[in-house]
Amino acid sequence: MGINSRLFSWEKYGTSKVGFYLRFVPEIFAFPKNHPASEWIRHAGSGHIPHAQLLISQNGGLAWPAVQRYVQSLVCTQGSCGACDGCIQHQQMAHPDVHYIFPVVASASGSGTSDSWIGEFRNFLKFNKFPLVRNWIEALDGAQKVVQISVKEAKRMGDLLSLTSHSGGYKILVIWLPERMHESAANKLLKTLEEPEPKTVILLVSHEEDGILGTIRSRCQTLYLPPWGRAEVERWLIDTRRMDPNQAKVLSALSGGEPGVALDFLENRERLIPLAEHFVEWLRLAFKKDLPGLQHWVDGVGSWNREQQRDFLVFAGGLLSQLERKRHQALRGFALDWFPEVPFNADGFAKLMDARKVAFMHQTLDDAFKDVGRNVNARLVFFDASLQLMKAF
């Protein structure tokens, strides 16, 4: 039975889109006890704080909320109580000892800096507890512009860390998306990492490790935060969002186990329709070994921006996993039931799948995801992936 898309509609709740979205986003995210982020956050109270740390997660993953909880532990005298002045200031992104650097729209003079956009950034994070790069770019109206950490941020980073701490504690610099840092700013950051001011903590939050200078990575203590997991996201959506189990299963599968992606998909079903259409067409063309058709398909996907291409690959990975489960009759519904406007014989394709084929296809998607992140020519990436998909059939 198909999934009722009306159940995903914000209008059903008699509220605005923002109000609907806030219904599904908690103020404070409770980290699972067995997740690496939990131990890292607990370590903030040890007094042994590395001055430079790099957190890496997938887009829409747990890195940003983990950093926020970690910083709160550093500015609170009672171990992240959530109620003192330090905690409240931090939760409002207004603590005088905590500074933020993030990519913004580059100006003609290269002078765009984070402080010019801090109000927009605060507002963005109110509704995006697991922020996605694409959503920030859209908030900046920067889809066709250069969005980066600019040259002028280089001096600003040093100035911020040379300030006297207001509270007598740590001076903290949080850098979101260092992979989007201009080379001059990156070189200045490198010098800051090599010659740190006393009681400074620099926290870098990245979703593309390969985009960061190797010399910067080598000077940071690195923590990799894996996806929370599809089963965990599904349970989280059911338990804390009161979501229908079938809907939660769909969103957790499509998200690859990242809560921010699941919430984004929930609010943006219409944007997913082209991804569903292209996934179905891709499988059909690869199965038929239709090279001219695949070339035309590649030309279309190759014209998308990088974030759209990566969204598609994550989405496709979730659908492949569901096809394998459907083959083993371990799945009641199917994610594409959410898109009745996209006809697809899921049962027929599921019969063509086996563990070896699905593993090969997932590896193909993973390789393409990495190559897109490295700015490899997208048409070459997707054409090669299409050839690999043909081999799988």
Short mmCIF file of N, CA and C in Angstrom, two decimals, residues 221-377:
data_model
loop_
_atom_site.label_atom_id
_atom_site.label_comp_id
_atom_site.label_asym_id
_atom_site.label_seq_id
_atom_site.Cartn_x
_atom_site.Cartn_y
_atom_site.Cartn_z
N GLN A 221 43.66 17.34 16.30
CA GLN A 221 43.17 16.04 16.76
C GLN A 221 41.85 15.79 16.05
N THR A 222 41.75 14.67 15.36
CA THR A 222 40.60 14.42 14.49
C THR A 222 39.65 13.39 15.10
N LEU A 223 38.38 13.69 15.01
CA LEU A 223 37.34 12.77 15.47
C LEU A 223 36.35 12.55 14.32
N TYR A 224 36.20 11.30 13.93
CA TYR A 224 35.25 10.95 12.88
C TYR A 224 33.93 10.51 13.54
N LEU A 225 32.86 11.16 13.14
CA LEU A 225 31.54 10.81 13.67
C LEU A 225 30.77 10.06 12.59
N PRO A 226 30.57 8.77 12.77
CA PRO A 226 29.85 7.98 11.75
C PRO A 226 28.39 8.36 11.71
N PRO A 227 27.69 7.96 10.64
CA PRO A 227 26.24 8.18 10.63
C PRO A 227 25.61 7.57 11.88
N TRP A 228 24.59 8.19 12.34
CA TRP A 228 23.92 7.68 13.53
C TRP A 228 23.36 6.29 13.25
N GLY A 229 22.90 6.06 12.03
CA GLY A 229 22.38 4.75 11.63
C GLY A 229 20.91 4.82 11.30
N ARG A 230 20.51 4.03 10.31
CA ARG A 230 19.12 4.08 9.85
C ARG A 230 18.15 3.61 10.92
N ALA A 231 18.49 2.52 11.61
CA ALA A 231 17.59 2.02 12.65
C ALA A 231 17.44 3.04 13.78
N GLU A 232 18.56 3.71 14.12
CA GLU A 232 18.53 4.70 15.20
C GLU A 232 17.71 5.92 14.80
N VAL A 233 17.89 6.39 13.55
CA VAL A 233 17.11 7.54 13.09
C VAL A 233 15.63 7.18 13.03
N GLU A 234 15.34 5.98 12.57
CA GLU A 234 13.94 5.53 12.51
C GLU A 234 13.32 5.54 13.90
N ARG A 235 14.03 4.99 14.88
CA ARG A 235 13.52 4.94 16.25
C ARG A 235 13.37 6.35 16.83
N TRP A 236 14.35 7.20 16.51
CA TRP A 236 14.32 8.59 17.00
C TRP A 236 13.11 9.34 16.45
N LEU A 237 12.82 9.16 15.17
CA LEU A 237 11.67 9.82 14.57
C LEU A 237 10.36 9.33 15.19
N ILE A 238 10.30 8.05 15.49
CA ILE A 238 9.08 7.49 16.08
C ILE A 238 8.92 7.94 17.54
N ASP A 239 10.02 7.83 18.30
CA ASP A 239 9.93 8.08 19.74
C ASP A 239 9.81 9.55 20.10
N THR A 240 10.55 10.40 19.40
CA THR A 240 10.59 11.81 19.79
C THR A 240 9.79 12.72 18.87
N ARG A 241 9.39 12.22 17.70
CA ARG A 241 8.61 13.04 16.77
C ARG A 241 7.20 12.50 16.56
N ARG A 242 6.89 11.38 17.24
CA ARG A 242 5.57 10.77 17.14
C ARG A 242 5.20 10.50 15.68
N MET A 243 6.16 10.04 14.92
CA MET A 243 5.96 9.83 13.49
C MET A 243 5.45 8.42 13.23
N ASP A 244 4.61 8.29 12.22
CA ASP A 244 4.13 6.99 11.80
C ASP A 244 5.32 6.09 11.46
N PRO A 245 5.36 4.84 11.94
CA PRO A 245 6.51 3.96 11.70
C PRO A 245 6.87 3.79 10.23
N ASN A 246 5.87 3.69 9.35
CA ASN A 246 6.17 3.54 7.93
C ASN A 246 6.86 4.78 7.37
N GLN A 247 6.41 5.94 7.80
CA GLN A 247 7.03 7.18 7.35
C GLN A 247 8.46 7.28 7.88
N ALA A 248 8.64 6.93 9.15
CA ALA A 248 9.97 6.98 9.75
C ALA A 248 10.92 6.03 9.03
N LYS A 249 10.42 4.87 8.65
CA LYS A 249 11.26 3.90 7.94
C LYS A 249 11.71 4.44 6.60
N VAL A 250 10.79 5.09 5.89
CA VAL A 250 11.12 5.68 4.59
C VAL A 250 12.21 6.75 4.74
N LEU A 251 11.99 7.67 5.65
CA LEU A 251 12.92 8.79 5.81
C LEU A 251 14.29 8.33 6.30
N SER A 252 14.32 7.37 7.22
CA SER A 252 15.60 6.89 7.73
C SER A 252 16.37 6.18 6.64
N ALA A 253 15.67 5.44 5.78
CA ALA A 253 16.34 4.74 4.68
C ALA A 253 16.90 5.72 3.66
N LEU A 254 16.11 6.72 3.30
CA LEU A 254 16.55 7.68 2.30
C LEU A 254 17.69 8.56 2.81
N SER A 255 17.75 8.77 4.12
CA SER A 255 18.72 9.71 4.69
C SER A 255 20.10 9.12 4.88
N GLY A 256 20.24 7.81 4.75
CA GLY A 256 21.53 7.19 5.03
C GLY A 256 21.88 7.20 6.51
N GLY A 257 20.88 7.38 7.36
CA GLY A 257 21.14 7.37 8.80
C GLY A 257 21.60 8.69 9.37
N GLU A 258 21.39 9.79 8.64
CA GLU A 258 21.76 11.11 9.13
C GLU A 258 20.49 11.89 9.48
N PRO A 259 20.33 12.32 10.73
CA PRO A 259 19.07 12.96 11.14
C PRO A 259 18.75 14.24 10.39
N GLY A 260 19.78 15.05 10.08
CA GLY A 260 19.53 16.29 9.37
C GLY A 260 18.99 16.05 7.98
N VAL A 261 19.49 15.01 7.32
CA VAL A 261 19.00 14.68 5.98
C VAL A 261 17.55 14.19 6.06
N ALA A 262 17.25 13.38 7.08
CA ALA A 262 15.88 12.89 7.25
C ALA A 262 14.90 14.05 7.43
N LEU A 263 15.25 15.01 8.28
CA LEU A 263 14.38 16.16 8.51
C LEU A 263 14.25 17.02 7.26
N ASP A 264 15.35 17.15 6.53
CA ASP A 264 15.31 17.94 5.30
C ASP A 264 14.41 17.28 4.26
N PHE A 265 14.53 15.96 4.13
CA PHE A 265 13.68 15.25 3.18
C PHE A 265 12.21 15.38 3.57
N LEU A 266 11.94 15.36 4.87
CA LEU A 266 10.57 15.50 5.34
C LEU A 266 9.94 16.79 4.85
N GLU A 267 10.68 17.88 4.91
CA GLU A 267 10.12 19.18 4.55
C GLU A 267 10.19 19.46 3.05
N ASN A 268 10.97 18.68 2.32
CA ASN A 268 11.21 19.03 0.92
C ASN A 268 10.90 17.88 -0.03
N ARG A 269 9.75 17.26 0.15
CA ARG A 269 9.39 16.14 -0.70
C ARG A 269 9.39 16.52 -2.18
N GLU A 270 8.90 17.71 -2.52
CA GLU A 270 8.81 18.11 -3.92
C GLU A 270 10.20 18.15 -4.57
N ARG A 271 11.19 18.54 -3.79
CA ARG A 271 12.55 18.59 -4.33
C ARG A 271 13.10 17.20 -4.61
N LEU A 272 12.55 16.20 -3.94
CA LEU A 272 13.05 14.83 -4.11
C LEU A 272 12.49 14.14 -5.35
N ILE A 273 11.40 14.67 -5.89
CA ILE A 273 10.77 14.00 -7.03
C ILE A 273 11.75 13.85 -8.20
N PRO A 274 12.51 14.90 -8.60
CA PRO A 274 13.48 14.71 -9.68
C PRO A 274 14.54 13.66 -9.34
N LEU A 275 14.92 13.56 -8.07
CA LEU A 275 15.90 12.55 -7.68
C LEU A 275 15.32 11.15 -7.88
N ALA A 276 14.06 10.98 -7.48
CA ALA A 276 13.40 9.69 -7.66
C ALA A 276 13.27 9.35 -9.14
N GLU A 277 12.89 10.33 -9.95
CA GLU A 277 12.75 10.09 -11.39
C GLU A 277 14.08 9.70 -12.01
N HIS A 278 15.14 10.39 -11.63
CA HIS A 278 16.45 10.08 -12.21
C HIS A 278 16.98 8.74 -11.73
N PHE A 279 16.69 8.37 -10.50
CA PHE A 279 17.12 7.06 -10.01
C PHE A 279 16.45 5.94 -10.82
N VAL A 280 15.14 6.05 -11.00
CA VAL A 280 14.40 5.03 -11.74
C VAL A 280 14.90 4.95 -13.17
N GLU A 281 15.08 6.09 -13.81
CA GLU A 281 15.56 6.09 -15.19
C GLU A 281 16.97 5.50 -15.28
N TRP A 282 17.81 5.82 -14.32
CA TRP A 282 19.19 5.31 -14.31
C TRP A 282 19.20 3.78 -14.24
N LEU A 283 18.42 3.22 -13.34
CA LEU A 283 18.36 1.76 -13.23
C LEU A 283 17.86 1.13 -14.53
N ARG A 284 16.82 1.69 -15.10
CA ARG A 284 16.25 1.12 -16.32
C ARG A 284 17.25 1.17 -17.47
N LEU A 285 17.91 2.30 -17.63
CA LEU A 285 18.88 2.44 -18.72
C LEU A 285 20.07 1.51 -18.53
N ALA A 286 20.54 1.39 -17.29
CA ALA A 286 21.67 0.50 -17.01
C ALA A 286 21.28 -0.95 -17.25
N PHE A 287 20.08 -1.32 -16.85
CA PHE A 287 19.61 -2.69 -17.05
C PHE A 287 19.51 -3.01 -18.54
N LYS A 288 19.02 -2.06 -19.33
CA LYS A 288 18.87 -2.27 -20.78
C LYS A 288 20.19 -2.07 -21.52
N LYS A 289 21.22 -1.59 -20.78
CA LYS A 289 22.53 -1.29 -21.38
C LYS A 289 22.38 -0.32 -22.56
N ASP A 290 21.59 0.69 -22.31
CA ASP A 290 21.29 1.72 -23.32
C ASP A 290 22.32 2.84 -23.20
N LEU A 291 23.42 2.71 -23.93
CA LEU A 291 24.50 3.70 -23.82
C LEU A 291 24.07 5.10 -24.27
N PRO A 292 23.40 5.24 -25.43
CA PRO A 292 22.95 6.60 -25.81
C PRO A 292 22.02 7.21 -24.76
N GLY A 293 21.13 6.38 -24.23
CA GLY A 293 20.23 6.88 -23.19
C GLY A 293 20.98 7.28 -21.93
N LEU A 294 21.99 6.49 -21.56
CA LEU A 294 22.79 6.82 -20.39
C LEU A 294 23.58 8.10 -20.60
N GLN A 295 24.08 8.29 -21.83
CA GLN A 295 24.83 9.51 -22.10
C GLN A 295 23.93 10.74 -21.95
N HIS A 296 22.71 10.62 -22.43
CA HIS A 296 21.75 11.72 -22.27
C HIS A 296 21.45 11.94 -20.79
N TRP A 297 21.30 10.85 -20.05
CA TRP A 297 21.03 10.95 -18.61
C TRP A 297 22.19 11.64 -17.90
N VAL A 298 23.41 11.26 -18.26
CA VAL A 298 24.61 11.85 -17.65
C VAL A 298 24.68 13.34 -17.93
N ASP A 299 24.34 13.75 -19.16
CA ASP A 299 24.36 15.18 -19.49
C ASP A 299 23.41 15.96 -18.59
N GLY A 300 22.27 15.36 -18.29
CA GLY A 300 21.31 16.04 -17.42
C GLY A 300 21.82 16.17 -15.99
N VAL A 301 22.24 15.06 -15.40
CA VAL A 301 22.72 15.09 -14.02
C VAL A 301 24.02 15.88 -13.92
N GLY A 302 24.83 15.83 -14.96
CA GLY A 302 26.10 16.55 -14.95
C GLY A 302 25.93 18.06 -14.91
N SER A 303 24.74 18.55 -15.28
CA SER A 303 24.49 20.00 -15.27
C SER A 303 24.01 20.49 -13.90
N TRP A 304 23.71 19.56 -12.98
CA TRP A 304 23.28 19.97 -11.64
C TRP A 304 24.47 20.55 -10.88
N ASN A 305 24.17 21.30 -9.81
CA ASN A 305 25.27 21.75 -8.97
C ASN A 305 25.75 20.61 -8.08
N ARG A 306 26.87 20.79 -7.45
CA ARG A 306 27.52 19.71 -6.72
C ARG A 306 26.66 19.19 -5.57
N GLU A 307 25.98 20.09 -4.86
CA GLU A 307 25.16 19.65 -3.74
C GLU A 307 23.98 18.80 -4.22
N GLN A 308 23.38 19.16 -5.35
CA GLN A 308 22.30 18.35 -5.91
C GLN A 308 22.81 16.96 -6.29
N GLN A 309 23.99 16.91 -6.88
CA GLN A 309 24.56 15.63 -7.28
C GLN A 309 24.83 14.74 -6.08
N ARG A 310 25.32 15.33 -5.01
CA ARG A 310 25.61 14.53 -3.81
C ARG A 310 24.31 14.12 -3.12
N ASP A 311 23.31 14.99 -3.12
CA ASP A 311 22.00 14.61 -2.60
C ASP A 311 21.47 13.38 -3.35
N PHE A 312 21.62 13.41 -4.66
CA PHE A 312 21.13 12.29 -5.47
C PHE A 312 21.83 10.99 -5.10
N LEU A 313 23.13 11.04 -4.91
CA LEU A 313 23.88 9.82 -4.60
C LEU A 313 23.49 9.25 -3.23
N VAL A 314 23.27 10.13 -2.26
CA VAL A 314 22.79 9.66 -0.95
C VAL A 314 21.40 9.04 -1.09
N PHE A 315 20.54 9.71 -1.81
CA PHE A 315 19.17 9.25 -2.04
C PHE A 315 19.19 7.89 -2.74
N ALA A 316 20.02 7.76 -3.78
CA ALA A 316 20.10 6.51 -4.53
C ALA A 316 20.60 5.37 -3.65
N GLY A 317 21.55 5.66 -2.77
CA GLY A 317 22.05 4.63 -1.87
C GLY A 317 20.96 4.10 -0.96
N GLY A 318 20.12 4.99 -0.46
CA GLY A 318 19.01 4.56 0.39
C GLY A 318 18.03 3.68 -0.35
N LEU A 319 17.74 4.02 -1.61
CA LEU A 319 16.81 3.22 -2.40
C LEU A 319 17.39 1.85 -2.74
N LEU A 320 18.68 1.78 -3.02
CA LEU A 320 19.32 0.49 -3.30
C LEU A 320 19.21 -0.45 -2.11
N SER A 321 19.46 0.09 -0.93
CA SER A 321 19.36 -0.74 0.28
C SER A 321 17.94 -1.27 0.45
N GLN A 322 16.97 -0.43 0.13
CA GLN A 322 15.58 -0.87 0.26
C GLN A 322 15.24 -1.95 -0.76
N LEU A 323 15.79 -1.84 -1.96
CA LEU A 323 15.54 -2.87 -2.97
C LEU A 323 16.06 -4.23 -2.51
N GLU A 324 17.23 -4.24 -1.89
CA GLU A 324 17.77 -5.51 -1.41
C GLU A 324 16.88 -6.09 -0.31
N ARG A 325 16.43 -5.25 0.60
CA ARG A 325 15.56 -5.74 1.67
C ARG A 325 14.23 -6.23 1.11
N LYS A 326 13.76 -5.56 0.06
CA LYS A 326 12.51 -5.98 -0.55
C LYS A 326 12.66 -7.36 -1.19
N ARG A 327 13.82 -7.62 -1.74
CA ARG A 327 14.08 -8.94 -2.34
C ARG A 327 13.96 -10.04 -1.30
N HIS A 328 14.40 -9.75 -0.08
CA HIS A 328 14.35 -10.75 0.99
C HIS A 328 13.03 -10.67 1.76
N GLN A 329 12.09 -9.89 1.22
CA GLN A 329 10.78 -9.73 1.84
C GLN A 329 10.89 -9.23 3.28
N ALA A 330 11.93 -8.40 3.51
CA ALA A 330 12.14 -7.83 4.85
C ALA A 330 11.66 -6.39 4.90
N LEU A 331 10.84 -6.02 3.91
CA LEU A 331 10.38 -4.63 3.81
C LEU A 331 8.92 -4.63 3.39
N ARG A 332 8.10 -4.00 4.19
CA ARG A 332 6.68 -3.94 3.86
C ARG A 332 6.40 -2.96 2.74
N GLY A 333 6.82 -1.73 2.95
CA GLY A 333 6.63 -0.70 1.94
C GLY A 333 7.93 -0.45 1.20
N PHE A 334 7.92 0.57 0.38
CA PHE A 334 9.13 0.94 -0.37
C PHE A 334 9.14 2.45 -0.46
N ALA A 335 10.32 3.03 -0.38
CA ALA A 335 10.43 4.49 -0.33
C ALA A 335 9.76 5.18 -1.51
N LEU A 336 9.83 4.55 -2.68
CA LEU A 336 9.24 5.19 -3.85
C LEU A 336 7.71 5.18 -3.80
N ASP A 337 7.13 4.45 -2.83
CA ASP A 337 5.68 4.57 -2.63
C ASP A 337 5.31 5.99 -2.24
N TRP A 338 6.29 6.71 -1.71
CA TRP A 338 6.07 8.11 -1.32
C TRP A 338 5.93 9.01 -2.54
N PHE A 339 6.29 8.46 -3.72
CA PHE A 339 6.27 9.25 -4.96
C PHE A 339 5.39 8.53 -5.98
N PRO A 340 4.07 8.55 -5.80
CA PRO A 340 3.19 7.84 -6.74
C PRO A 340 3.29 8.39 -8.15
N GLU A 341 3.81 9.60 -8.30
CA GLU A 341 3.96 10.17 -9.64
C GLU A 341 5.17 9.60 -10.38
N VAL A 342 5.95 8.73 -9.72
CA VAL A 342 7.12 8.11 -10.34
C VAL A 342 6.88 6.61 -10.43
N PRO A 343 6.36 6.12 -11.56
CA PRO A 343 6.06 4.68 -11.68
C PRO A 343 7.34 3.85 -11.67
N PHE A 344 7.30 2.74 -10.93
CA PHE A 344 8.48 1.89 -10.82
C PHE A 344 8.05 0.50 -10.36
N ASN A 345 8.52 -0.52 -11.07
CA ASN A 345 8.23 -1.90 -10.71
C ASN A 345 9.26 -2.36 -9.69
N ALA A 346 9.04 -2.01 -8.43
CA ALA A 346 10.01 -2.33 -7.39
C ALA A 346 10.19 -3.83 -7.23
N ASP A 347 9.09 -4.60 -7.29
CA ASP A 347 9.20 -6.05 -7.12
C ASP A 347 10.04 -6.67 -8.22
N GLY A 348 9.85 -6.19 -9.45
CA GLY A 348 10.62 -6.73 -10.56
C GLY A 348 12.10 -6.46 -10.43
N PHE A 349 12.47 -5.22 -10.07
CA PHE A 349 13.89 -4.90 -9.92
C PHE A 349 14.48 -5.57 -8.69
N ALA A 350 13.68 -5.74 -7.65
CA ALA A 350 14.20 -6.39 -6.44
C ALA A 350 14.64 -7.81 -6.74
N LYS A 351 13.93 -8.48 -7.66
CA LYS A 351 14.30 -9.86 -8.01
C LYS A 351 15.65 -9.92 -8.72
N LEU A 352 16.08 -8.80 -9.30
CA LEU A 352 17.37 -8.77 -10.00
C LEU A 352 18.53 -8.54 -9.05
N MET A 353 18.24 -8.21 -7.81
CA MET A 353 19.28 -7.84 -6.85
C MET A 353 19.75 -9.05 -6.05
N ASP A 354 21.01 -9.01 -5.67
CA ASP A 354 21.53 -9.92 -4.67
C ASP A 354 22.58 -9.16 -3.88
N ALA A 355 23.11 -9.77 -2.83
CA ALA A 355 24.03 -9.07 -1.93
C ALA A 355 25.26 -8.57 -2.67
N ARG A 356 25.78 -9.38 -3.59
CA ARG A 356 26.99 -8.99 -4.33
C ARG A 356 26.72 -7.78 -5.21
N LYS A 357 25.61 -7.80 -5.94
CA LYS A 357 25.29 -6.68 -6.82
C LYS A 357 25.08 -5.39 -6.03
N VAL A 358 24.34 -5.51 -4.94
CA VAL A 358 24.04 -4.31 -4.15
C VAL A 358 25.32 -3.74 -3.55
N ALA A 359 26.20 -4.61 -3.06
CA ALA A 359 27.48 -4.14 -2.50
C ALA A 359 28.30 -3.42 -3.57
N PHE A 360 28.31 -3.99 -4.78
CA PHE A 360 29.05 -3.37 -5.89
C PHE A 360 28.45 -2.01 -6.24
N MET A 361 27.13 -1.94 -6.27
CA MET A 361 26.47 -0.67 -6.59
C MET A 361 26.73 0.38 -5.52
N HIS A 362 26.68 -0.04 -4.26
CA HIS A 362 26.96 0.91 -3.18
C HIS A 362 28.38 1.43 -3.28
N GLN A 363 29.33 0.57 -3.60
CA GLN A 363 30.71 1.02 -3.75
C GLN A 363 30.83 2.02 -4.90
N THR A 364 30.09 1.76 -5.97
CA THR A 364 30.08 2.68 -7.11
C THR A 364 29.55 4.05 -6.69
N LEU A 365 28.46 4.06 -5.93
CA LEU A 365 27.90 5.33 -5.46
C LEU A 365 28.85 6.04 -4.50
N ASP A 366 29.49 5.28 -3.61
CA ASP A 366 30.43 5.88 -2.66
C ASP A 366 31.60 6.52 -3.39
N ASP A 367 32.13 5.81 -4.40
CA ASP A 367 33.25 6.36 -5.18
C ASP A 367 32.83 7.64 -5.90
N ALA A 368 31.63 7.62 -6.48
CA ALA A 368 31.14 8.81 -7.18
C ALA A 368 30.94 9.97 -6.21
N PHE A 369 30.44 9.68 -5.01
CA PHE A 369 30.24 10.72 -4.00
C PHE A 369 31.56 11.40 -3.66
N LYS A 370 32.60 10.60 -3.47
CA LYS A 370 33.92 11.16 -3.14
C LYS A 370 34.47 11.98 -4.31
N ASP A 371 34.30 11.47 -5.52
CA ASP A 371 34.83 12.19 -6.69
C ASP A 371 34.11 13.52 -6.91
N VAL A 372 32.81 13.54 -6.70
CA VAL A 372 32.07 14.79 -6.83
C VAL A 372 32.57 15.79 -5.80
N GLY A 373 32.83 15.31 -4.58
CA GLY A 373 33.35 16.18 -3.53
C GLY A 373 34.72 16.74 -3.85
N ARG A 374 35.49 16.01 -4.66
CA ARG A 374 36.83 16.48 -5.05
C ARG A 374 36.80 17.35 -6.30
N ASN A 375 35.60 17.67 -6.77
CA ASN A 375 35.43 18.51 -7.96
C ASN A 375 35.93 17.85 -9.24
N VAL A 376 35.93 16.51 -9.27
CA VAL A 376 36.21 15.81 -10.52
C VAL A 376 35.06 16.12 -11.48
N ASN A 377 35.36 16.20 -12.77
CA ASN A 377 34.34 16.51 -13.77
C ASN A 377 33.12 15.61 -13.58
#
